CSV table of C-alpha atoms in Angstrom, one decimal:
chain,number,residue,atom,x,y,z
A,1,MET,CA,-30.8,-22.0,20.0
A,2,ASP,CA,-32.7,-19.5,22.2
A,3,ILE,CA,-30.9,-16.3,23.1
A,4,THR,CA,-34.2,-14.4,23.4
A,5,GLU,CA,-34.2,-10.9,24.9
A,6,PHE,CA,-37.3,-8.8,25.3
A,7,LYS,CA,-38.5,-7.9,21.8
A,8,GLY,CA,-41.9,-6.5,22.7
A,9,GLU,CA,-43.7,-3.3,21.6
A,10,ASP,CA,-42.0,0.0,20.9
A,11,SER,CA,-40.6,1.7,24.0
A,12,ASN,CA,-42.6,4.8,23.3
A,13,GLN,CA,-45.8,2.9,23.5
A,14,ARG,CA,-45.3,0.4,26.2
A,15,PRO,CA,-45.2,1.1,30.0
A,16,GLN,CA,-42.2,0.1,32.1
A,17,PHE,CA,-41.8,-3.3,33.6
A,18,GLY,CA,-44.5,-4.3,36.1
A,19,SER,CA,-47.3,-2.1,35.0
A,20,ARG,CA,-49.4,-4.1,32.5
A,21,PHE,CA,-51.5,-6.8,34.2
A,22,LEU,CA,-53.8,-9.4,32.8
A,23,GLN,CA,-57.0,-9.1,34.7
A,24,ASP,CA,-59.2,-11.3,32.5
A,25,GLU,CA,-57.9,-14.4,30.7
A,26,ASP,CA,-60.2,-13.6,27.8
A,27,ASP,CA,-58.0,-10.6,27.1
A,28,VAL,CA,-54.7,-12.5,26.8
A,29,TYR,CA,-54.3,-11.9,23.1
A,30,GLU,CA,-55.0,-8.2,23.3
A,31,HIS,CA,-51.3,-7.4,23.8
A,32,ASN,CA,-47.9,-8.9,23.0
A,33,ALA,CA,-46.9,-9.2,26.6
A,34,TRP,CA,-48.3,-9.1,30.2
A,35,ASP,CA,-46.3,-8.2,33.3
A,36,ASN,CA,-46.2,-10.2,36.6
A,37,ALA,CA,-47.9,-13.2,35.1
A,38,GLU,CA,-49.0,-15.3,38.0
A,39,TRP,CA,-47.7,-18.9,38.1
A,40,THR,CA,-49.8,-21.7,39.6
A,41,GLU,CA,-48.3,-24.0,42.2
A,42,GLU,CA,-48.5,-26.7,39.6
A,43,GLN,CA,-46.5,-24.7,37.0
A,44,LEU,CA,-43.8,-23.9,39.6
A,45,GLU,CA,-43.6,-27.5,40.6
A,46,VAL,CA,-43.2,-28.6,37.0
A,47,ALA,CA,-40.4,-26.1,36.4
A,48,MET,CA,-38.5,-27.1,39.5
A,49,LYS,CA,-38.7,-30.7,38.6
A,50,LYS,CA,-37.4,-30.0,35.1
A,51,VAL,CA,-34.4,-28.2,36.5
A,52,GLU,CA,-33.8,-31.0,39.0
A,53,ASN,CA,-33.7,-33.5,36.2
A,54,GLN,CA,-31.4,-31.3,34.1
A,55,VAL,CA,-28.8,-31.4,37.0
A,56,LYS,CA,-29.1,-35.1,37.3
A,57,ASN,CA,-28.3,-35.4,33.6
A,58,SER,CA,-25.5,-32.9,33.5
A,59,ILE,CA,-22.9,-33.2,30.7
A,60,GLU,CA,-19.7,-35.0,31.3
A,61,ILE,CA,-16.8,-33.2,32.9
A,62,THR,CA,-14.5,-33.3,29.8
A,63,LYS,CA,-17.2,-31.7,27.6
A,64,ARG,CA,-18.0,-29.1,30.3
A,65,ASP,CA,-14.4,-28.1,30.6
A,66,GLU,CA,-14.0,-27.8,26.8
A,67,LEU,CA,-17.1,-25.6,26.5
A,68,ILE,CA,-15.8,-23.3,29.3
A,69,GLU,CA,-12.3,-23.1,27.8
A,70,LYS,CA,-13.6,-22.2,24.3
A,71,ALA,CA,-16.2,-19.7,25.4
A,72,ASN,CA,-14.5,-16.8,23.6
A,73,GLU,CA,-14.2,-18.8,20.4
A,74,HIS,CA,-17.9,-19.8,20.4
A,75,TRP,CA,-18.9,-16.1,20.7
A,76,ASP,CA,-16.6,-15.3,17.8
A,77,VAL,CA,-18.2,-17.9,15.7
A,78,PHE,CA,-21.7,-16.7,16.8
A,79,TYR,CA,-21.0,-13.1,15.7
A,80,GLY,CA,-19.2,-14.2,12.6
A,81,LYS,CA,-22.3,-16.1,11.6
A,82,HIS,CA,-25.0,-13.7,12.6
A,83,ALA,CA,-23.2,-10.3,12.4
A,84,ASN,CA,-25.6,-7.6,13.5
A,85,ARG,CA,-28.8,-9.4,12.4
A,86,PHE,CA,-29.6,-11.5,15.6
A,87,PHE,CA,-30.4,-9.1,18.4
A,88,LYS,CA,-32.7,-6.1,18.0
A,89,ASP,CA,-31.4,-2.6,19.1
A,90,ARG,CA,-32.4,-1.9,22.7
A,91,HIS,CA,-34.4,1.3,22.4
A,92,TRP,CA,-36.3,0.2,25.5
A,93,LEU,CA,-33.4,1.0,27.7
A,94,PHE,CA,-34.4,4.7,27.6
A,95,VAL,CA,-37.7,3.8,29.3
A,96,GLU,CA,-36.2,1.3,31.8
A,97,PHE,CA,-33.0,3.3,32.6
A,98,PRO,CA,-33.8,7.0,32.2
A,99,GLU,CA,-30.9,7.8,34.6
A,100,ILE,CA,-28.5,7.7,31.7
A,101,PHE,CA,-29.8,11.0,30.1
A,102,ALA,CA,-31.7,12.5,33.1
A,103,HIS,CA,-28.9,14.9,34.0
A,104,GLN,CA,-28.7,16.3,30.5
A,105,SER,CA,-32.4,16.7,29.8
A,106,THR,CA,-32.9,18.7,33.1
A,107,GLU,CA,-30.0,21.1,32.4
A,108,LYS,CA,-31.1,21.7,28.8
A,109,LYS,CA,-34.4,23.0,30.0
A,110,ASN,CA,-32.9,25.4,32.5
A,111,SER,CA,-29.9,26.7,30.6
A,112,SER,CA,-28.8,27.4,27.0
A,113,GLU,CA,-25.2,27.6,28.0
A,114,GLU,CA,-22.6,24.8,27.7
A,115,VAL,CA,-22.2,23.6,31.3
A,116,HIS,CA,-20.7,20.2,30.8
A,117,ASP,CA,-17.2,19.0,29.9
A,118,PRO,CA,-17.4,16.8,26.8
A,119,ASN,CA,-16.8,13.7,29.0
A,120,SER,CA,-19.1,14.8,31.9
A,121,LYS,CA,-20.9,11.5,32.0
A,122,VAL,CA,-19.0,8.3,31.3
A,123,LEU,CA,-20.7,4.9,30.7
A,124,LEU,CA,-19.2,1.4,30.3
A,125,GLU,CA,-21.2,-1.4,28.7
A,126,VAL,CA,-19.9,-4.8,29.6
A,127,GLY,CA,-20.4,-7.4,26.9
A,128,CYS,CA,-21.4,-4.9,24.2
A,129,GLY,CA,-21.6,-7.4,21.4
A,130,VAL,CA,-22.1,-5.7,18.0
A,131,GLY,CA,-23.5,-2.5,19.5
A,132,ASN,CA,-27.3,-3.1,20.1
A,133,THR,CA,-27.1,-0.9,23.1
A,134,VAL,CA,-24.1,1.3,22.1
A,135,ILE,CA,-25.5,2.5,18.8
A,136,PRO,CA,-28.9,3.5,20.2
A,137,LEU,CA,-27.1,5.4,23.0
A,138,LEU,CA,-25.0,7.3,20.4
A,139,LYS,CA,-28.0,8.0,18.2
A,140,HIS,CA,-30.3,9.0,21.0
A,141,ASP,CA,-28.9,12.5,21.2
A,142,PRO,CA,-26.0,13.4,18.9
A,143,ASP,CA,-25.2,16.4,21.1
A,144,SER,CA,-25.1,14.3,24.3
A,145,LYS,CA,-22.1,14.8,26.6
A,146,LEU,CA,-22.2,11.0,27.3
A,147,PHE,CA,-19.0,9.1,26.5
A,148,VAL,CA,-19.3,5.4,26.1
A,149,TYR,CA,-16.7,2.7,26.8
A,150,CYS,CA,-17.7,-0.8,25.7
A,151,CYS,CA,-16.0,-4.1,25.8
A,152,ASP,CA,-16.6,-7.7,24.7
A,153,PHE,CA,-14.3,-10.7,24.7
A,154,SER,CA,-15.2,-11.4,21.1
A,155,ASN,CA,-12.9,-9.6,18.7
A,156,VAL,CA,-15.3,-10.3,15.9
A,157,ALA,CA,-18.1,-8.4,17.8
A,158,ILE,CA,-15.9,-5.4,18.4
A,159,GLU,CA,-14.9,-5.1,14.8
A,160,LEU,CA,-18.6,-5.4,13.7
A,161,LEU,CA,-19.5,-2.7,16.2
A,162,LYS,CA,-16.9,-0.3,14.7
A,163,ALA,CA,-18.3,-0.9,11.3
A,164,GLN,CA,-21.9,-0.1,12.3
A,165,GLN,CA,-23.7,3.0,10.9
A,166,GLY,CA,-23.9,5.5,13.7
A,167,PHE,CA,-20.6,4.5,15.4
A,168,ASP,CA,-18.7,7.6,16.5
A,169,ALA,CA,-15.1,7.1,17.6
A,170,THR,CA,-15.1,10.6,19.2
A,171,ARG,CA,-17.8,9.5,21.6
A,172,CYS,CA,-17.2,5.8,22.0
A,173,HIS,CA,-14.2,3.6,22.8
A,174,PRO,CA,-14.7,-0.2,22.1
A,175,PHE,CA,-12.1,-2.6,23.2
A,176,VAL,CA,-11.6,-6.4,23.5
A,177,PHE,CA,-11.5,-7.5,27.1
A,178,ASN,CA,-12.6,-10.5,29.2
A,179,VAL,CA,-14.1,-9.0,32.4
A,180,SER,CA,-13.6,-12.3,34.2
A,181,ASP,CA,-9.8,-11.8,34.0
A,182,GLU,CA,-8.1,-11.4,37.3
A,183,SER,CA,-6.3,-8.2,36.3
A,184,TRP,CA,-8.1,-5.0,35.1
A,185,GLU,CA,-4.9,-3.0,34.9
A,186,ASP,CA,-5.1,-2.5,31.1
A,187,VAL,CA,-8.6,-1.0,30.9
A,188,PRO,CA,-8.8,2.5,29.2
A,189,PHE,CA,-10.3,4.3,32.2
A,190,THR,CA,-9.2,5.0,35.8
A,191,GLU,CA,-10.6,4.0,39.1
A,192,ASN,CA,-13.6,6.1,40.3
A,193,SER,CA,-14.2,7.5,36.8
A,194,LEU,CA,-17.4,5.8,35.5
A,195,ASP,CA,-20.9,7.1,36.1
A,196,PHE,CA,-22.8,4.1,34.8
A,197,VAL,CA,-22.0,0.4,34.0
A,198,LEU,CA,-24.5,-1.5,31.9
A,199,PHE,CA,-24.9,-5.3,32.3
A,200,ILE,CA,-27.5,-6.2,29.6
A,201,PHE,CA,-28.0,-10.0,29.3
A,202,VAL,CA,-24.2,-10.5,29.8
A,203,LEU,CA,-23.4,-11.5,33.4
A,204,SER,CA,-25.3,-14.7,32.6
A,205,ALA,CA,-22.6,-15.6,30.0
A,206,LEU,CA,-19.8,-15.7,32.6
A,207,LEU,CA,-18.8,-18.5,34.9
A,208,PRO,CA,-20.9,-18.2,38.1
A,209,GLU,CA,-17.8,-18.4,40.3
A,210,ARG,CA,-16.3,-15.2,38.6
A,211,MET,CA,-19.4,-13.0,38.9
A,212,LYS,CA,-18.5,-11.6,42.3
A,213,HIS,CA,-15.0,-10.8,41.1
A,214,VAL,CA,-16.5,-8.8,38.2
A,215,ALA,CA,-18.8,-6.9,40.6
A,216,ARG,CA,-15.8,-6.0,42.8
A,217,CYS,CA,-13.8,-4.7,39.9
A,218,ILE,CA,-16.8,-2.6,38.7
A,219,PHE,CA,-17.1,-1.1,42.2
A,220,ARG,CA,-13.5,0.1,42.0
A,221,TYR,CA,-14.0,1.9,38.7
A,222,LEU,CA,-17.4,3.5,39.3
A,223,LYS,CA,-17.5,7.0,40.9
A,224,PRO,CA,-19.1,7.3,44.3
A,225,GLY,CA,-22.8,7.6,43.5
A,226,GLY,CA,-22.3,5.7,40.2
A,227,MET,CA,-24.9,3.2,39.1
A,228,VAL,CA,-24.9,-0.4,37.8
A,229,LEU,CA,-27.9,-0.9,35.5
A,230,PHE,CA,-28.7,-4.6,35.1
A,231,ARG,CA,-31.0,-6.8,33.1
A,232,ASP,CA,-30.7,-10.6,32.6
A,233,TYR,CA,-32.4,-14.0,32.6
A,234,GLY,CA,-34.4,-15.1,35.6
A,235,ARG,CA,-34.9,-18.5,37.1
A,236,TYR,CA,-37.4,-20.9,35.4
A,237,ASP,CA,-37.5,-18.8,32.2
A,238,MET,CA,-39.1,-20.7,29.3
A,239,ALA,CA,-35.7,-21.1,27.6
A,240,GLN,CA,-34.1,-22.6,30.7
A,241,LEU,CA,-36.6,-25.3,30.9
A,242,ARG,CA,-35.9,-26.4,27.3
A,243,PHE,CA,-32.1,-26.9,27.8
A,244,LYS,CA,-30.5,-30.3,27.3
A,245,ASN,CA,-26.8,-29.4,28.0
A,246,CYS,CA,-26.7,-28.6,31.7
A,247,ILE,CA,-23.2,-27.8,33.0
A,248,LYS,CA,-24.3,-27.4,36.6
A,249,GLU,CA,-27.4,-26.2,38.4
A,250,ASN,CA,-29.0,-23.3,36.5
A,251,PHE,CA,-25.9,-23.0,34.1
A,252,TYR,CA,-26.1,-24.3,30.6
A,253,ALA,CA,-24.5,-24.6,27.2
A,254,ARG,CA,-26.6,-23.6,24.2
A,255,GLY,CA,-26.4,-25.6,21.0
A,256,ASP,CA,-23.8,-23.3,19.6
A,257,GLY,CA,-21.5,-23.6,22.6
A,258,THR,CA,-22.3,-20.2,24.3
A,259,LEU,CA,-23.0,-20.3,28.0
A,260,VAL,CA,-25.9,-19.0,30.0
A,261,TYR,CA,-26.9,-18.7,33.7
A,262,TYR,CA,-30.4,-18.1,35.1
A,263,PHE,CA,-30.6,-15.9,38.2
A,264,THR,CA,-32.8,-15.3,41.2
A,265,GLU,CA,-33.1,-11.8,42.6
A,266,GLU,CA,-31.4,-13.0,45.8
A,267,GLU,CA,-28.4,-14.1,43.8
A,268,VAL,CA,-28.2,-10.8,41.9
A,269,ARG,CA,-28.4,-8.9,45.2
A,270,ASP,CA,-25.7,-11.1,46.8
A,271,ILE,CA,-23.3,-10.6,43.8
A,272,PHE,CA,-23.5,-6.8,43.9
A,273,CYS,CA,-24.2,-6.0,47.6
A,274,SER,CA,-21.3,-8.3,48.7
A,275,ALA,CA,-19.0,-6.0,46.5
A,276,GLY,CA,-20.2,-2.9,48.5
A,277,PHE,CA,-23.2,-1.7,46.4
A,278,GLU,CA,-26.5,-0.4,47.6
A,279,GLU,CA,-29.5,-1.9,46.1
A,280,LYS,CA,-31.9,0.6,44.5
A,281,GLN,CA,-34.0,-1.8,42.4
A,282,ASN,CA,-34.3,-5.6,42.1
A,283,TYR,CA,-37.3,-6.6,40.1
A,284,VAL,CA,-38.4,-10.0,38.8
A,285,ASP,CA,-40.6,-9.8,35.8
A,286,LYS,CA,-42.6,-13.0,35.1
A,287,ARG,CA,-43.8,-12.0,31.8
A,288,LEU,CA,-46.4,-13.7,29.7
A,289,GLN,CA,-45.4,-13.2,26.0
A,290,VAL,CA,-48.0,-13.7,23.4
A,291,ASN,CA,-47.9,-14.7,19.8
A,292,ARG,CA,-51.2,-13.2,18.8
A,293,SER,CA,-51.2,-14.6,15.2
A,294,LYS,CA,-50.5,-18.2,16.3
A,295,LYS,CA,-52.4,-17.9,19.6
A,296,ILE,CA,-49.4,-19.1,21.6
A,297,THR,CA,-48.4,-18.0,25.1
A,298,MET,CA,-44.9,-18.3,26.6
A,299,PHE,CA,-43.7,-17.6,30.1
A,300,ARG,CA,-40.5,-15.5,30.2
A,301,VAL,CA,-38.6,-14.5,33.3
A,302,TRP,CA,-36.2,-11.5,33.5
A,303,ILE,CA,-34.5,-9.7,36.4
A,304,GLN,CA,-34.0,-5.9,36.2
A,305,ALA,CA,-31.9,-4.3,38.9
A,306,LYS,CA,-30.1,-1.1,39.8
A,307,PHE,CA,-27.2,-0.8,42.3
A,308,ARG,CA,-25.4,2.3,43.4
A,309,LYS,CA,-21.9,2.8,44.7
A,310,PRO,CA,-22.3,4.7,48.0
A,311,PHE,CA,-21.1,8.3,48.3
A,312,VAL,CA,-18.0,8.8,50.4
A,313,LYS,CA,-18.9,9.9,53.9
């Protein structure tokens, strides 16, 4: 199974996406990763051919429907098996998404007075898992006025998150919820109340035909000026090319039954902009990851994007 996210160098040492370039092939093993790795026409052609063959050999309809129907169960099994040991905590998000705490750091420099209501900034993480984003957010600044809602459709994941060291129920409200559901009436926040919504390697786990519905719901609950912060798997990522269980084009089942989709930046733009968002960033990182001890190189592809709900005119 490959559910690999970026596990590169410490966020305090590495630059943001798109700023480390391999100029000389002889230097390839100098770092753990290189940005904007150039693909040859031959590499791209091979990747496209592999995906084409995957579609031709898609799994049978009965198995596909069963995998889709049991998606929640498969994630429960996954978290029951791995608990909080599989994914690394996402400390890099403070480098890539500085907007989350930017408001606070500025005001602390200019005033020693308490100027914020305790819930002055409200964030929702969709698909929070066991808290690899939530816990670093809560620990980043214990005095932060950021309140975090987080949801996952795995009950096991939510219970594991609540048991994590660093979880603070006064600053965080986890709840079990499938964002693909038609109704959002039971969510614990009101429309136009969220400042940020995080999608970190999670939209790819949903059925492609439900992604625009999710974007429309998020648009309703974000404040005007609120931001979607997004990172997920990109088309022709190394992991995509290895898959055997293709459900349909660019959509796969892993060996453990969990599902994953691989995006283009155009698809991500369409999902959010069709819901009414303004695109602020949409970046494809074709990253060359390096195992320096084994002298192995691997092409990874991610998409990072930011979308804003327009201010009311």
